[in-house]
Amino acid sequence: MVTQILISISMPAISIFFSLLLISFRFTAVYGGGIGFTTTLFHRDSPQSPIRNQSLSHYDRLNNAIRRSISRADALFQRAAALTDNTIESPISPGGGEYVMSVSIGTPPVAYVAIADTGSDPAWTQCMPCKKCYPQSKPIFDPKKSSSFRHVPCTSNTCQSVGGATCGDQGSCNYSIVYGDQTYSKGELGTDTITIGSTSVNMVIGCGHESGGGFGTTSGVIGLAGGELSIVTQMSKKSAVSRKFSYCLPSVSSQGSGKINFGKNAVVSGPGVVSTPLGPRTMYQMTLEAISVGNERHAVGNAVVKDNMIIDSGTTLSYIPKEMHDGVVSSMAKIIGSKRVKDPGNFFGLCYSSDGHDVNIPAITAHFAGGADVRLGMENMFMRVAGGVSCLMLTPMTASDPFGIWGNIAQANFLIGYDLERKTLSFKPTVCA
């Protein structure tokens, strides 16, 4: 359980994008309607990922993802408990990330691999001179070699708008972020050119001279949440890219690639699209009204709590209210004909004897506010956790958890669109790989 969050600068949360992303960008000009670009996504454990541990088995990787998911959920709950309407959102741990993305920084542009996350706002990378840095797969960024890098002065509006900022010896804007699991990044804010394919945007980034733990071999973090320092917001203010993005995550077992789209390319439309309202905070909140298993509908009490879930790419599992979870398990146990077995890891409550494909599940639908009924498939509900054993990937919330989490397994094979201008979240069934 996360016990402490310390910040010297209360920057919006830094932490994926739908579990680590490795992204190569394709830029497209759209005349008369803004611009857009599309990227290719890979899960951190994909064979194409530069941070994949080749020595681990499928089950080792899954168990690691479950541990990261638990830590991530605890950090999200702790973050929510620390917030009031007048506070800047505290950083949560990326937990090693679930997706990575590739961007280029500086002039001339140098490619880096970073954790991308819908639960985070600012971008930062390790920088020279490095007082204390963790090993990364690419050379550490040297701002002195970039002709476009500029320090953010501590007297600037940008620095003063970030609570807790301090002035450095030469008038720079210093930050210090300590995550809930004590991983950290410390350094100075700067502006530099972020290059995505053939387009470049000048953005505020953190240049970390001290950092440690929890970031794998990536160079840092790219934030995709809704705050002022996220890449999504900064692009909309400094270019013709509208404040929208969408992504399509392949199932974990597919080992294929997905896509992430920005601006005009991020519009989700056509047959099968359903949309639900997004809540007011930079964490992407939505309202889950019920889950149906076959003809049995399971809700929580008589009144639905608004904005009771967040959708988060950095959390693997989904956390739903215990009453709803128990109802779903009860309905499935009555319908699924496979032999019920115990989870070898003693974590999941509903498991069946399976080769990973022969559990015939009933029709399962998540009912979100606004009439957004999302039909879930086998890959969204069950996963093989050991030889011949498949378990339900839904987890019951505790009484103290402030909200539920819609994790990335439940998001697989949907094109999911975030429209931050209209405050809507859209789902479209899609084969993502």
Short mmCIF file of C-alpha atoms in Angstrom, two decimals:
data_model
loop_
_atom_site.label_atom_id
_atom_site.label_comp_id
_atom_site.label_asym_id
_atom_site.label_seq_id
_atom_site.Cartn_x
_atom_site.Cartn_y
_atom_site.Cartn_z
CA MET A 1 0.00 0.00 0.00
CA VAL A 2 1.31 3.42 -0.86
CA THR A 3 1.93 5.35 2.32
CA GLN A 4 3.48 8.65 1.28
CA ILE A 5 3.61 11.15 -1.55
CA LEU A 6 6.18 13.94 -1.22
CA ILE A 7 6.48 16.77 -3.70
CA SER A 8 8.60 19.85 -3.87
CA ILE A 9 6.70 20.82 -7.00
CA SER A 10 3.09 19.80 -7.16
CA MET A 11 3.20 19.07 -10.87
CA PRO A 12 0.30 17.07 -12.30
CA ALA A 13 0.82 13.35 -12.11
CA ILE A 14 3.73 11.88 -13.96
CA SER A 15 3.56 8.27 -14.82
CA ILE A 16 1.24 5.17 -20.03
CA PHE A 17 -0.47 5.00 -22.06
CA PHE A 18 -2.48 1.84 -22.02
CA SER A 19 0.08 -0.40 -20.39
CA LEU A 20 4.17 0.86 -22.00
CA LEU A 21 4.08 2.11 -25.67
CA LEU A 22 6.72 2.01 -28.35
CA ILE A 23 5.63 4.53 -30.91
CA SER A 24 6.73 5.49 -34.40
CA PHE A 25 4.86 8.50 -35.73
CA ARG A 26 3.15 9.13 -39.05
CA PHE A 27 2.20 12.80 -39.54
CA THR A 28 -0.73 13.83 -41.72
CA ALA A 29 -1.83 17.34 -42.71
CA VAL A 30 -5.59 17.76 -42.84
CA TYR A 31 -6.50 20.93 -44.73
CA GLY A 32 -9.43 22.95 -43.45
CA GLY A 33 -9.76 20.95 -40.26
CA GLY A 34 -6.53 21.03 -38.29
CA ILE A 35 -3.78 18.42 -38.36
CA GLY A 36 -3.37 14.93 -37.02
CA PHE A 37 -0.87 12.10 -36.74
CA THR A 38 -0.93 8.41 -35.94
CA THR A 39 1.53 6.18 -34.10
CA THR A 40 2.20 2.48 -33.77
CA LEU A 41 1.94 1.02 -30.25
CA PHE A 42 3.60 -1.97 -28.63
CA HIS A 43 3.09 -3.38 -25.16
CA ARG A 44 6.19 -3.32 -22.94
CA ASP A 45 6.38 -7.13 -23.12
CA SER A 46 5.95 -7.26 -26.88
CA PRO A 47 8.86 -8.85 -28.79
CA GLN A 48 9.39 -5.43 -30.44
CA SER A 49 9.79 -3.59 -27.13
CA PRO A 50 13.33 -2.35 -26.35
CA ILE A 51 12.78 -2.96 -22.63
CA ARG A 52 11.40 -6.51 -22.92
CA ASN A 53 13.14 -9.00 -20.66
CA GLN A 54 13.80 -11.93 -22.97
CA SER A 55 14.55 -14.32 -20.13
CA LEU A 56 11.02 -14.21 -18.64
CA SER A 57 8.22 -16.64 -19.46
CA HIS A 58 4.65 -15.59 -20.31
CA TYR A 59 3.60 -16.34 -16.74
CA ASP A 60 6.52 -14.38 -15.27
CA ARG A 61 5.53 -11.35 -17.35
CA LEU A 62 1.87 -11.67 -16.36
CA ASN A 63 2.71 -11.99 -12.66
CA ASN A 64 4.94 -8.91 -12.92
CA ALA A 65 2.12 -7.00 -14.63
CA ILE A 66 -0.28 -7.99 -11.83
CA ARG A 67 2.17 -6.75 -9.20
CA ARG A 68 2.61 -3.48 -11.07
CA SER A 69 -1.16 -3.18 -11.37
CA ILE A 70 -1.65 -3.54 -7.62
CA SER A 71 1.02 -0.93 -6.90
CA ARG A 72 -0.41 1.40 -9.51
CA ALA A 73 -3.96 1.09 -8.16
CA ASP A 74 -2.78 1.80 -4.61
CA ALA A 75 -0.97 4.91 -5.88
CA LEU A 76 -4.07 6.11 -7.73
CA PHE A 77 -6.22 5.64 -4.63
CA GLN A 78 -3.65 7.43 -2.48
CA ARG A 79 -3.48 10.28 -4.98
CA ALA A 80 -7.26 10.72 -4.94
CA ALA A 81 -7.35 10.74 -1.14
CA ALA A 82 -4.79 13.57 -1.08
CA LEU A 83 -6.73 15.79 -3.47
CA THR A 84 -9.12 18.61 -2.74
CA ASP A 85 -10.79 20.90 -5.25
CA ASN A 86 -8.02 23.49 -4.74
CA THR A 87 -4.94 21.26 -4.91
CA ILE A 88 -2.78 20.40 -7.88
CA GLU A 89 -2.86 16.67 -8.52
CA SER A 90 0.04 14.78 -7.00
CA PRO A 91 2.27 12.44 -9.01
CA ILE A 92 1.66 8.71 -9.07
CA SER A 93 4.27 6.09 -9.77
CA PRO A 94 4.56 4.80 -13.32
CA GLY A 95 5.51 1.43 -11.82
CA GLY A 96 7.83 0.66 -14.72
CA GLY A 97 5.09 1.55 -17.18
CA GLU A 98 2.93 -0.67 -19.35
CA TYR A 99 3.58 0.97 -22.73
CA VAL A 100 6.53 2.90 -24.13
CA MET A 101 6.67 5.52 -26.85
CA SER A 102 9.42 6.86 -29.03
CA VAL A 103 9.77 10.62 -29.51
CA SER A 104 12.66 12.84 -30.54
CA ILE A 105 13.88 15.75 -28.42
CA GLY A 106 15.98 18.77 -29.33
CA THR A 107 17.63 20.26 -32.40
CA PRO A 108 18.98 18.22 -34.07
CA PRO A 109 16.36 15.67 -32.95
CA VAL A 110 17.56 12.69 -30.90
CA ALA A 111 15.26 9.67 -30.48
CA TYR A 112 14.31 8.49 -26.98
CA VAL A 113 12.08 5.77 -25.53
CA ALA A 114 9.78 6.95 -22.73
CA ILE A 115 6.91 5.66 -20.62
CA ALA A 116 3.63 7.00 -22.00
CA ASP A 117 0.63 7.24 -19.71
CA THR A 118 -2.96 8.48 -19.70
CA GLY A 119 -2.64 8.97 -15.93
CA SER A 120 0.17 11.54 -16.17
CA ASP A 121 0.60 15.12 -17.32
CA PRO A 122 4.13 16.50 -17.78
CA ALA A 123 6.95 15.03 -19.85
CA TRP A 124 10.45 14.63 -18.50
CA THR A 125 13.66 12.93 -19.54
CA GLN A 126 16.97 12.24 -17.84
CA CYS A 127 19.48 14.97 -18.68
CA MET A 128 23.18 15.69 -18.57
CA PRO A 129 24.90 16.60 -16.35
CA CYS A 130 23.58 13.61 -14.48
CA LYS A 131 24.17 13.68 -10.73
CA LYS A 132 22.37 10.39 -10.11
CA CYS A 133 20.58 8.56 -12.93
CA TYR A 134 19.39 5.02 -13.60
CA PRO A 135 20.62 3.06 -16.66
CA GLN A 136 18.60 3.69 -19.82
CA SER A 137 18.60 2.08 -23.27
CA LYS A 138 19.50 5.32 -25.12
CA PRO A 139 22.22 7.92 -24.39
CA ILE A 140 21.13 10.50 -21.83
CA PHE A 141 19.86 13.76 -23.33
CA ASP A 142 22.37 16.61 -23.26
CA PRO A 143 20.56 19.99 -23.44
CA LYS A 144 23.82 21.76 -24.30
CA LYS A 145 23.85 19.90 -27.62
CA SER A 146 20.34 21.10 -28.50
CA SER A 147 20.18 24.54 -30.10
CA SER A 148 16.47 24.82 -29.25
CA PHE A 149 16.67 24.07 -25.51
CA ARG A 150 15.83 26.99 -23.22
CA HIS A 151 15.68 27.15 -19.43
CA VAL A 152 12.33 28.17 -17.92
CA PRO A 153 13.11 31.19 -15.66
CA CYS A 154 11.79 30.97 -12.12
CA THR A 155 10.21 34.40 -12.62
CA SER A 156 8.18 33.25 -15.64
CA ASN A 157 4.43 32.68 -15.59
CA THR A 158 5.03 29.04 -16.50
CA CYS A 159 7.16 28.43 -13.42
CA GLN A 160 4.94 30.44 -11.10
CA SER A 161 1.87 28.55 -12.27
CA VAL A 162 3.34 25.28 -10.99
CA GLY A 163 2.91 25.11 -7.22
CA GLY A 164 6.04 24.44 -5.20
CA ALA A 165 8.56 25.47 -7.86
CA THR A 166 11.88 26.79 -6.55
CA CYS A 167 14.55 29.02 -8.04
CA GLY A 168 17.91 27.51 -8.91
CA ASP A 169 21.31 29.15 -8.53
CA GLN A 170 21.11 30.68 -12.01
CA GLY A 171 17.43 31.59 -11.86
CA SER A 172 16.16 28.33 -13.36
CA CYS A 173 12.83 26.76 -12.41
CA ASN A 174 13.63 23.68 -10.35
CA TYR A 175 11.29 20.75 -9.70
CA SER A 176 11.42 17.72 -7.42
CA ILE A 177 8.90 14.91 -7.82
CA VAL A 178 8.76 12.00 -5.40
CA TYR A 179 6.26 9.30 -6.29
CA GLY A 180 4.25 7.19 -3.88
CA ASP A 181 6.72 4.31 -4.15
CA GLN A 182 9.66 6.69 -3.57
CA THR A 183 10.82 6.70 -7.19
CA TYR A 184 11.67 10.24 -8.17
CA SER A 185 12.84 12.83 -10.70
CA LYS A 186 14.59 16.08 -9.83
CA GLY A 187 15.88 18.78 -12.13
CA GLU A 188 14.83 21.92 -13.96
CA LEU A 189 12.01 22.84 -16.31
CA GLY A 190 12.95 23.80 -19.84
CA THR A 191 11.44 24.17 -23.26
CA ASP A 192 12.59 22.23 -26.30
CA THR A 193 11.40 20.86 -29.59
CA ILE A 194 9.50 17.58 -29.44
CA THR A 195 9.54 15.94 -32.86
CA ILE A 196 6.81 13.50 -33.84
CA GLY A 197 7.41 12.10 -37.29
CA SER A 198 7.72 15.12 -39.61
CA THR A 199 6.17 17.65 -37.25
CA SER A 200 7.73 19.46 -34.30
CA VAL A 201 6.25 21.41 -31.38
CA ASN A 202 8.08 23.45 -28.75
CA MET A 203 6.98 22.24 -25.30
CA VAL A 204 7.73 22.52 -21.60
CA ILE A 205 9.60 19.43 -20.38
CA GLY A 206 11.38 18.37 -17.21
CA CYS A 207 15.14 17.95 -17.53
CA GLY A 208 15.99 15.50 -14.76
CA HIS A 209 19.49 15.52 -13.29
CA GLU A 210 18.59 13.10 -10.51
CA SER A 211 16.18 10.20 -10.90
CA GLY A 212 15.81 6.67 -9.70
CA GLY A 213 13.69 3.54 -9.62
CA GLY A 214 10.57 2.38 -11.38
CA PHE A 215 11.28 3.55 -14.93
CA GLY A 216 12.87 0.46 -16.46
CA THR A 217 15.46 1.37 -19.08
CA THR A 218 13.34 4.17 -20.57
CA SER A 219 14.57 7.75 -20.60
CA GLY A 220 11.57 9.21 -18.74
CA VAL A 221 7.83 9.82 -19.01
CA ILE A 222 5.41 11.31 -21.56
CA GLY A 223 2.09 12.42 -20.02
CA LEU A 224 -1.22 12.05 -21.88
CA ALA A 225 -3.65 13.16 -19.16
CA GLY A 226 -5.79 16.29 -19.31
CA GLY A 227 -3.65 18.78 -17.37
CA GLU A 228 -1.96 21.94 -18.63
CA LEU A 229 1.50 20.34 -19.00
CA SER A 230 0.40 17.17 -20.79
CA ILE A 231 1.57 16.66 -24.35
CA VAL A 232 -2.08 16.68 -25.50
CA THR A 233 -2.81 20.12 -24.03
CA GLN A 234 0.50 21.67 -25.04
CA MET A 235 0.12 20.54 -28.66
CA SER A 236 -3.37 22.04 -28.85
CA LYS A 237 -2.10 25.42 -27.61
CA LYS A 238 1.00 25.61 -29.79
CA SER A 239 -0.17 24.03 -33.05
CA ALA A 240 -3.30 23.19 -35.01
CA VAL A 241 -3.66 19.80 -33.29
CA SER A 242 -7.08 19.63 -31.59
CA ARG A 243 -7.31 18.42 -28.00
CA LYS A 244 -8.20 14.84 -28.88
CA PHE A 245 -6.44 11.50 -28.94
CA SER A 246 -7.50 7.91 -29.45
CA TYR A 247 -5.82 4.55 -29.25
CA CYS A 248 -6.37 0.91 -30.11
CA LEU A 249 -4.71 -1.67 -27.89
CA PRO A 250 -4.27 -5.25 -29.11
CA SER A 251 -4.91 -8.03 -26.63
CA VAL A 252 -1.86 -8.91 -24.54
CA SER A 253 -1.73 -12.41 -26.05
CA SER A 254 -1.71 -11.14 -29.65
CA GLN A 255 1.89 -9.84 -29.54
CA GLY A 256 0.85 -7.43 -32.31
CA SER A 257 0.96 -3.67 -32.58
CA GLY A 258 -1.76 -1.10 -32.02
CA LYS A 259 -2.24 2.56 -32.90
CA ILE A 260 -2.53 5.90 -31.15
CA ASN A 261 -3.93 8.94 -32.94
CA PHE A 262 -3.81 12.65 -32.18
CA GLY A 263 -5.79 15.65 -33.39
CA LYS A 264 -7.90 15.20 -36.48
CA ASN A 265 -6.83 11.56 -36.79
CA ALA A 266 -8.25 10.83 -33.33
CA VAL A 267 -11.93 11.14 -34.28
CA VAL A 268 -13.85 7.94 -33.47
CA SER A 269 -16.90 7.53 -35.71
CA GLY A 270 -18.92 5.01 -37.68
CA PRO A 271 -21.07 1.96 -36.85
CA GLY A 272 -20.84 0.59 -33.32
CA VAL A 273 -19.52 3.75 -31.63
CA VAL A 274 -20.89 4.53 -28.16
CA SER A 275 -19.90 7.51 -26.01
CA THR A 276 -19.98 8.39 -22.32
CA PRO A 277 -19.26 11.69 -20.50
CA LEU A 278 -15.83 12.34 -18.99
CA GLY A 279 -15.56 13.82 -15.49
CA PRO A 280 -14.00 17.19 -14.63
CA ARG A 281 -10.59 16.15 -13.29
CA THR A 282 -7.44 15.47 -15.30
CA MET A 283 -7.69 11.81 -14.36
CA TYR A 284 -10.12 10.44 -16.93
CA GLN A 285 -13.27 9.74 -14.92
CA MET A 286 -16.42 8.03 -16.19
CA THR A 287 -19.54 6.49 -14.68
CA LEU A 288 -20.05 2.70 -14.68
CA GLU A 289 -23.73 1.99 -14.04
CA ALA A 290 -23.78 -1.82 -14.18
CA ILE A 291 -22.33 -4.97 -15.74
CA SER A 292 -24.60 -7.56 -17.36
CA VAL A 293 -23.81 -11.26 -17.62
CA GLY A 294 -26.29 -12.80 -20.01
CA ASN A 295 -29.69 -11.53 -18.86
CA GLU A 296 -28.56 -10.74 -15.30
CA ARG A 297 -27.65 -7.10 -14.59
CA HIS A 298 -25.46 -6.22 -11.62
CA ALA A 299 -25.30 -2.69 -10.20
CA VAL A 300 -24.45 -1.25 -6.77
CA GLY A 301 -27.47 -0.36 -4.67
CA ASN A 302 -30.26 1.88 -5.96
CA ALA A 303 -28.21 5.01 -6.77
CA VAL A 304 -25.29 5.21 -9.20
CA VAL A 305 -22.35 7.31 -7.99
CA LYS A 306 -21.27 9.73 -10.72
CA ASP A 307 -17.67 9.53 -11.99
CA ASN A 308 -17.13 6.29 -10.06
CA MET A 309 -14.44 4.90 -12.39
CA ILE A 310 -11.27 6.10 -14.06
CA ILE A 311 -9.96 4.64 -17.30
CA ASP A 312 -6.23 4.10 -17.01
CA SER A 313 -3.75 2.67 -19.48
CA GLY A 314 -1.13 2.10 -16.81
CA THR A 315 -3.23 -0.34 -14.75
CA THR A 316 -3.50 -3.90 -16.09
CA LEU A 317 -6.47 -5.18 -14.06
CA SER A 318 -9.92 -3.63 -13.63
CA TYR A 319 -11.23 -2.77 -10.17
CA ILE A 320 -15.03 -2.69 -9.75
CA PRO A 321 -17.31 -2.37 -6.68
CA LYS A 322 -17.35 -5.57 -4.62
CA GLU A 323 -21.13 -5.97 -4.81
CA MET A 324 -20.95 -5.73 -8.60
CA HIS A 325 -17.95 -8.07 -8.75
CA ASP A 326 -19.61 -10.71 -6.59
CA GLY A 327 -22.74 -10.58 -8.75
CA VAL A 328 -20.70 -11.02 -11.95
CA VAL A 329 -18.82 -13.98 -10.46
CA SER A 330 -22.07 -15.59 -9.28
CA SER A 331 -23.69 -15.27 -12.71
CA MET A 332 -20.64 -16.63 -14.51
CA ALA A 333 -20.33 -19.57 -12.15
CA LYS A 334 -23.89 -20.58 -13.04
CA ILE A 335 -23.39 -20.30 -16.80
CA ILE A 336 -19.82 -21.33 -17.63
CA GLY A 337 -19.57 -25.06 -18.06
CA SER A 338 -15.81 -25.49 -17.69
CA LYS A 339 -14.29 -27.05 -14.57
CA ARG A 340 -13.70 -24.45 -11.86
CA VAL A 341 -10.19 -24.56 -10.33
CA LYS A 342 -8.13 -22.57 -7.84
CA ASP A 343 -5.80 -19.79 -8.91
CA PRO A 344 -2.23 -21.08 -8.32
CA GLY A 345 -1.24 -17.56 -7.27
CA ASN A 346 -4.13 -17.23 -4.77
CA PHE A 347 -5.11 -13.82 -6.16
CA PHE A 348 -8.07 -14.26 -8.52
CA GLY A 349 -11.44 -15.49 -7.29
CA LEU A 350 -12.83 -17.13 -10.43
CA CYS A 351 -10.67 -19.53 -12.46
CA TYR A 352 -11.37 -22.40 -14.83
CA SER A 353 -9.49 -25.30 -16.33
CA SER A 354 -8.52 -24.03 -19.77
CA ASP A 355 -5.88 -23.87 -22.48
CA GLY A 356 -6.55 -20.15 -22.66
CA HIS A 357 -9.23 -20.38 -25.32
CA ASP A 358 -11.84 -22.95 -24.38
CA VAL A 359 -13.69 -21.08 -21.61
CA ASN A 360 -17.01 -20.29 -23.28
CA ILE A 361 -18.11 -17.12 -21.53
CA PRO A 362 -21.63 -15.66 -21.77
CA ALA A 363 -22.41 -12.23 -23.22
CA ILE A 364 -20.89 -9.60 -20.91
CA THR A 365 -21.74 -5.90 -21.25
CA ALA A 366 -20.42 -2.93 -19.30
CA HIS A 367 -23.07 -0.20 -19.04
CA PHE A 368 -21.60 3.31 -18.84
CA ALA A 369 -23.54 6.56 -18.44
CA GLY A 370 -25.12 8.11 -21.51
CA GLY A 371 -26.26 4.75 -22.89
CA ALA A 372 -22.73 3.55 -23.70
CA ASP A 373 -23.11 -0.24 -23.61
CA VAL A 374 -19.73 -1.88 -24.24
CA ARG A 375 -19.82 -5.59 -25.15
CA LEU A 376 -16.74 -7.32 -23.75
CA GLY A 377 -14.96 -10.28 -25.30
CA MET A 378 -13.00 -13.21 -23.96
CA GLU A 379 -9.73 -11.26 -24.19
CA ASN A 380 -11.20 -8.52 -21.96
CA MET A 381 -12.34 -10.88 -19.23
CA PHE A 382 -10.10 -13.96 -18.90
CA MET A 383 -6.39 -14.57 -19.14
CA ARG A 384 -4.25 -17.68 -18.83
CA VAL A 385 -2.34 -17.34 -15.53
CA ALA A 386 -0.75 -20.81 -15.45
CA GLY A 387 -0.68 -23.95 -17.55
CA GLY A 388 -4.30 -24.95 -18.16
CA VAL A 389 -5.73 -22.24 -15.86
CA SER A 390 -7.61 -19.10 -16.98
CA CYS A 391 -8.90 -16.51 -14.48
CA LEU A 392 -11.31 -13.58 -14.50
CA MET A 393 -9.36 -10.31 -14.71
CA LEU A 394 -11.83 -8.29 -12.58
CA THR A 395 -10.87 -7.39 -9.02
CA PRO A 396 -13.21 -6.28 -6.21
CA MET A 397 -12.66 -2.85 -4.70
CA THR A 398 -12.25 -2.48 -0.95
CA ALA A 399 -14.58 -0.27 1.11
CA SER A 400 -11.91 2.45 1.33
CA ASP A 401 -11.16 2.67 -2.40
CA PRO A 402 -12.44 6.05 -3.68
CA PHE A 403 -13.23 4.83 -7.20
CA GLY A 404 -12.89 1.89 -9.56
CA ILE A 405 -10.36 1.50 -12.38
CA TRP A 406 -11.02 0.33 -15.95
CA GLY A 407 -7.67 -1.25 -16.80
CA ASN A 408 -5.98 -1.99 -20.09
CA ILE A 409 -7.03 -5.65 -20.41
CA ALA A 410 -10.67 -4.49 -20.51
CA GLN A 411 -9.71 -1.89 -23.15
CA ALA A 412 -8.18 -4.34 -25.63
CA ASN A 413 -9.61 -4.43 -29.17
CA PHE A 414 -11.52 -1.18 -28.83
CA LEU A 415 -10.72 2.09 -30.55
CA ILE A 416 -11.05 4.43 -27.57
CA GLY A 417 -11.31 8.15 -28.19
CA TYR A 418 -10.68 10.94 -25.69
CA ASP A 419 -12.29 14.21 -26.76
CA LEU A 420 -11.09 16.74 -24.19
CA GLU A 421 -12.97 19.55 -25.88
CA ARG A 422 -16.39 17.90 -25.67
CA LYS A 423 -15.47 15.91 -22.52
CA THR A 424 -16.52 12.56 -23.96
CA LEU A 425 -14.98 9.09 -24.12
CA SER A 426 -15.92 6.87 -27.08
CA PHE A 427 -15.63 3.11 -27.67
CA LYS A 428 -15.66 1.34 -31.04
CA PRO A 429 -15.12 -2.45 -31.34
CA THR A 430 -12.00 -2.89 -33.48
CA VAL A 431 -9.44 -5.59 -34.20
CA CYS A 432 -6.43 -3.63 -33.02
CA ALA A 433 -3.49 -5.88 -33.86
#
